[in-house]
CSV table of C-alpha atoms in Angstrom, one decimal:
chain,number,residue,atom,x,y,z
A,109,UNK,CA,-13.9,9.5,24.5
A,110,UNK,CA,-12.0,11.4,22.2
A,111,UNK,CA,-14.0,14.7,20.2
A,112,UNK,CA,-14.9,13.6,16.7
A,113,UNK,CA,-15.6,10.5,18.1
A,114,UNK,CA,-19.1,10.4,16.1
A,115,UNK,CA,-17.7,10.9,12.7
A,116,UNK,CA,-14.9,8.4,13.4
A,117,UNK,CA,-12.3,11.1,13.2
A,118,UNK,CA,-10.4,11.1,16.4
A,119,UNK,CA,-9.6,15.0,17.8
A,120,UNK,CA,-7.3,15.4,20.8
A,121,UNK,CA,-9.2,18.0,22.6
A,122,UNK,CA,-10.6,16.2,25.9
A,123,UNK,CA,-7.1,14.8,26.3
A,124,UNK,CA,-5.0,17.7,25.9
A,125,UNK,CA,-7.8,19.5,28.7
A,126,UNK,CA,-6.6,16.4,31.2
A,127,UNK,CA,-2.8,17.5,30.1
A,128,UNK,CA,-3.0,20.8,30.9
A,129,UNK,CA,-4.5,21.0,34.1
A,130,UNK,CA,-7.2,23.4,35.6
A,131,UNK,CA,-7.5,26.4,33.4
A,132,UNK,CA,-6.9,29.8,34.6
A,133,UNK,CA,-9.6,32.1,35.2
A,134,UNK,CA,-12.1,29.9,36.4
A,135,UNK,CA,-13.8,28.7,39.5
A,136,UNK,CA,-12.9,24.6,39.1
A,137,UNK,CA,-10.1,23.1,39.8
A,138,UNK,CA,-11.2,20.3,37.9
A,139,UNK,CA,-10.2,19.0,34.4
A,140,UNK,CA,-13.2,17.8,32.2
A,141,UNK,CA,-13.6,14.2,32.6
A,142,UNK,CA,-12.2,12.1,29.7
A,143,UNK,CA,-14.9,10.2,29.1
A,144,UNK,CA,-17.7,12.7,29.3
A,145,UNK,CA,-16.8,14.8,25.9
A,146,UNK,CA,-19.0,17.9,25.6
A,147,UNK,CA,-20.0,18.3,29.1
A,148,UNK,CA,-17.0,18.1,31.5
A,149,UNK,CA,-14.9,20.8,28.9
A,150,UNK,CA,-17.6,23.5,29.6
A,151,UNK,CA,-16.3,23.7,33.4
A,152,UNK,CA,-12.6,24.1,32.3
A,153,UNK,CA,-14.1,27.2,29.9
A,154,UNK,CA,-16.2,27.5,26.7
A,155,UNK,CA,-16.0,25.5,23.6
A,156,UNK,CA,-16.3,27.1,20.5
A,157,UNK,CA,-18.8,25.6,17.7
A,158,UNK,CA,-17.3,25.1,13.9
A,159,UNK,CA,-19.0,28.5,12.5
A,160,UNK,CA,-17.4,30.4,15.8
A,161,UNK,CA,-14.3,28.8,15.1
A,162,UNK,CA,-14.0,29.8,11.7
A,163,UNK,CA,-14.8,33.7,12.7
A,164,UNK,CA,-12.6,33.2,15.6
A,165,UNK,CA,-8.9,32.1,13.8
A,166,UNK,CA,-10.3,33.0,10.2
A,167,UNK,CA,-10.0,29.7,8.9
A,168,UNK,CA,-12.5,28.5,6.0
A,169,UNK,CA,-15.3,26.5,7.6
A,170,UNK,CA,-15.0,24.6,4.4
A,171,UNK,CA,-11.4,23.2,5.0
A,172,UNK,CA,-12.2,22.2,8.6
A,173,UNK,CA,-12.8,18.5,8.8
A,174,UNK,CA,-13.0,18.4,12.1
A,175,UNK,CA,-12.0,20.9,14.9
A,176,UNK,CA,-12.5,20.9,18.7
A,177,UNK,CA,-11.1,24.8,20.0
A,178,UNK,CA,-11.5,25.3,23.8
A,179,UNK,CA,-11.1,28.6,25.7
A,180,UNK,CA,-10.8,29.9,28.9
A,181,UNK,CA,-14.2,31.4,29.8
A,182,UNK,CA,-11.9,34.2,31.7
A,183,UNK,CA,-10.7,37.0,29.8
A,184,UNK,CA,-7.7,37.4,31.8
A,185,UNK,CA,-6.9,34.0,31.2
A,186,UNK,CA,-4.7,32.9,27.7
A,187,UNK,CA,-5.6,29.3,28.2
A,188,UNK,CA,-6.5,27.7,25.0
A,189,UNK,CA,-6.6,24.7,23.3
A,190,UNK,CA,-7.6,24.6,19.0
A,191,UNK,CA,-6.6,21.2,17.0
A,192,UNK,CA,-7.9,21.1,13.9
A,193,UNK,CA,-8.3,18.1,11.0
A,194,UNK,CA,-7.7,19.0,7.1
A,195,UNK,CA,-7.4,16.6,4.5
A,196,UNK,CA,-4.1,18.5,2.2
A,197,UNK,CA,-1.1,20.4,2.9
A,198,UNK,CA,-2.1,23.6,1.1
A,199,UNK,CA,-5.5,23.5,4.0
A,200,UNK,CA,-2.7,22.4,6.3
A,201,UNK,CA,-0.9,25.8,6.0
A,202,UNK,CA,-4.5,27.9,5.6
A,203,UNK,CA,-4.5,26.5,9.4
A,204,UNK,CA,-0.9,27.1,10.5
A,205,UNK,CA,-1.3,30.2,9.5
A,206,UNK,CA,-4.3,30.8,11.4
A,207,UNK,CA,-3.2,29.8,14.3
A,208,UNK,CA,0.0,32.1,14.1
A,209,UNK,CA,-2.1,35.3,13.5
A,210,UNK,CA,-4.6,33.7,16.6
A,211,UNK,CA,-1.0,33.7,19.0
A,212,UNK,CA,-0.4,37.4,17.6
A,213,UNK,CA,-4.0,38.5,18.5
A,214,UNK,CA,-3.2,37.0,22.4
A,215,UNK,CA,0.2,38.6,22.1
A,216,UNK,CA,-1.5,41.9,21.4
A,217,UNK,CA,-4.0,41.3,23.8
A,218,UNK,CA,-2.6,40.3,26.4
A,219,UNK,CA,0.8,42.3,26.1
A,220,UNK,CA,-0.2,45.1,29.1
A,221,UNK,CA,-1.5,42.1,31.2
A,222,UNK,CA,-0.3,38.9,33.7
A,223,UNK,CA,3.3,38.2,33.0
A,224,UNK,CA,1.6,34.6,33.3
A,225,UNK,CA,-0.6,35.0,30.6
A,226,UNK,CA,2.2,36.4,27.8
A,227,UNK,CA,4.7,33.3,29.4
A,228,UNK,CA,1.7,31.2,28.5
A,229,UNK,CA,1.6,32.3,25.3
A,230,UNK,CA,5.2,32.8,24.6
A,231,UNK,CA,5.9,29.0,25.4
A,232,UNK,CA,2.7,27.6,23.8
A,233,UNK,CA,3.1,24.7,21.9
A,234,UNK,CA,2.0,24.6,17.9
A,235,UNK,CA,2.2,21.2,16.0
A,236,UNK,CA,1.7,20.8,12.3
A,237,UNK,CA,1.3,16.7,11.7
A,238,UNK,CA,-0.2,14.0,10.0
A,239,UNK,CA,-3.9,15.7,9.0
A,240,UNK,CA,-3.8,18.3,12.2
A,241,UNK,CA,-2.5,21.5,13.5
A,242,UNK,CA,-2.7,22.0,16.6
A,243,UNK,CA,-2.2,25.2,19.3
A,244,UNK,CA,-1.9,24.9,23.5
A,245,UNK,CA,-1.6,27.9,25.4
A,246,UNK,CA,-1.5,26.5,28.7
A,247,UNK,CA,0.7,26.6,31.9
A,248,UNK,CA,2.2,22.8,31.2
A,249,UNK,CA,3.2,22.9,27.4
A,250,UNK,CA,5.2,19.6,28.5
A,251,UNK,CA,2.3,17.8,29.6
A,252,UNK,CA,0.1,18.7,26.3
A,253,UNK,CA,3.3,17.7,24.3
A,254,UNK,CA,2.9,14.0,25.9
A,255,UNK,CA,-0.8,14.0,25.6
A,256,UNK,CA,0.0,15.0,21.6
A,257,UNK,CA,2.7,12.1,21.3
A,258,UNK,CA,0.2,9.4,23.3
A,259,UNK,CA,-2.4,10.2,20.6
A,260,UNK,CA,0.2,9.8,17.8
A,261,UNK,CA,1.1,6.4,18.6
């Protein structure tokens, strides 16, 4: 099942959790199962609801169409997944931009912690495309990359 699935507007979210791999900082070494949307993700770490994730990266509720964020539900852990849906370019770059001053916020916050973490962040991956931006900080940016170009397709 892909998130969004109710409005008919796909989200990658579940997927790029199965990418990834475990997240960091928790007790499960166990990606959310695919086909089980909202409950699986909240072992791999906590995901955040549309008004959180508007306080979270600063972008306008308003412009979100859809969104699915995911965090690790560590605090010593960088691993995070946002992909959100816009309908026009100039909302398009209200969430690139975002998600840049989201990856300077982990930068900043996780500058005096695990050289893990700031490798994590340094190599995340951050695609603008189509309707959606979309930000992995995760310890495969490869296999997020493929799970990005399978839902492209």
């Amino acid at each position: 099942m892909h998130l969004g699935a109710a409005s008919g507007h796909y989200v990658p979210g579940v997927e790029l959790l199965d990418a990834c791999g475990p997240v960091s900082g928790t007790n499960s070494n166990q990606t959310p199962n695919t086909g089980d949307a909202y409950p699986g993700s909240e072992s791999a770490g906590d995901k955040l609801q549309n008004e959180q994730v508007g306080n979270y990266y600063g972008v306008p509720v308003t412009i979100i169409e859809n969104s699915a964020v995911y965090k690790s539900s560590s605090a010593l852990s960088a691993d995070e997944i946002a992909v959100f849906r816009v309908s026009s370019e100039a909302e398009k770059k209200i969430a690139a931009s975002a998600v840049d001053g989201r990856l300077s916020d982990c930068r900043s916050s996780y500058s005096t912690l695990s050289s893990d973490e700031n490798r994590k962040i340094d190599n995340c991956l951050v695609e603008v495309s189509g309707d959606y931006v979309i930000m992995v900080i995760c310890g495969d940016p490869g296999k997020a990359s493929e799970a990005i170009s399978e839902f492209y397709k």
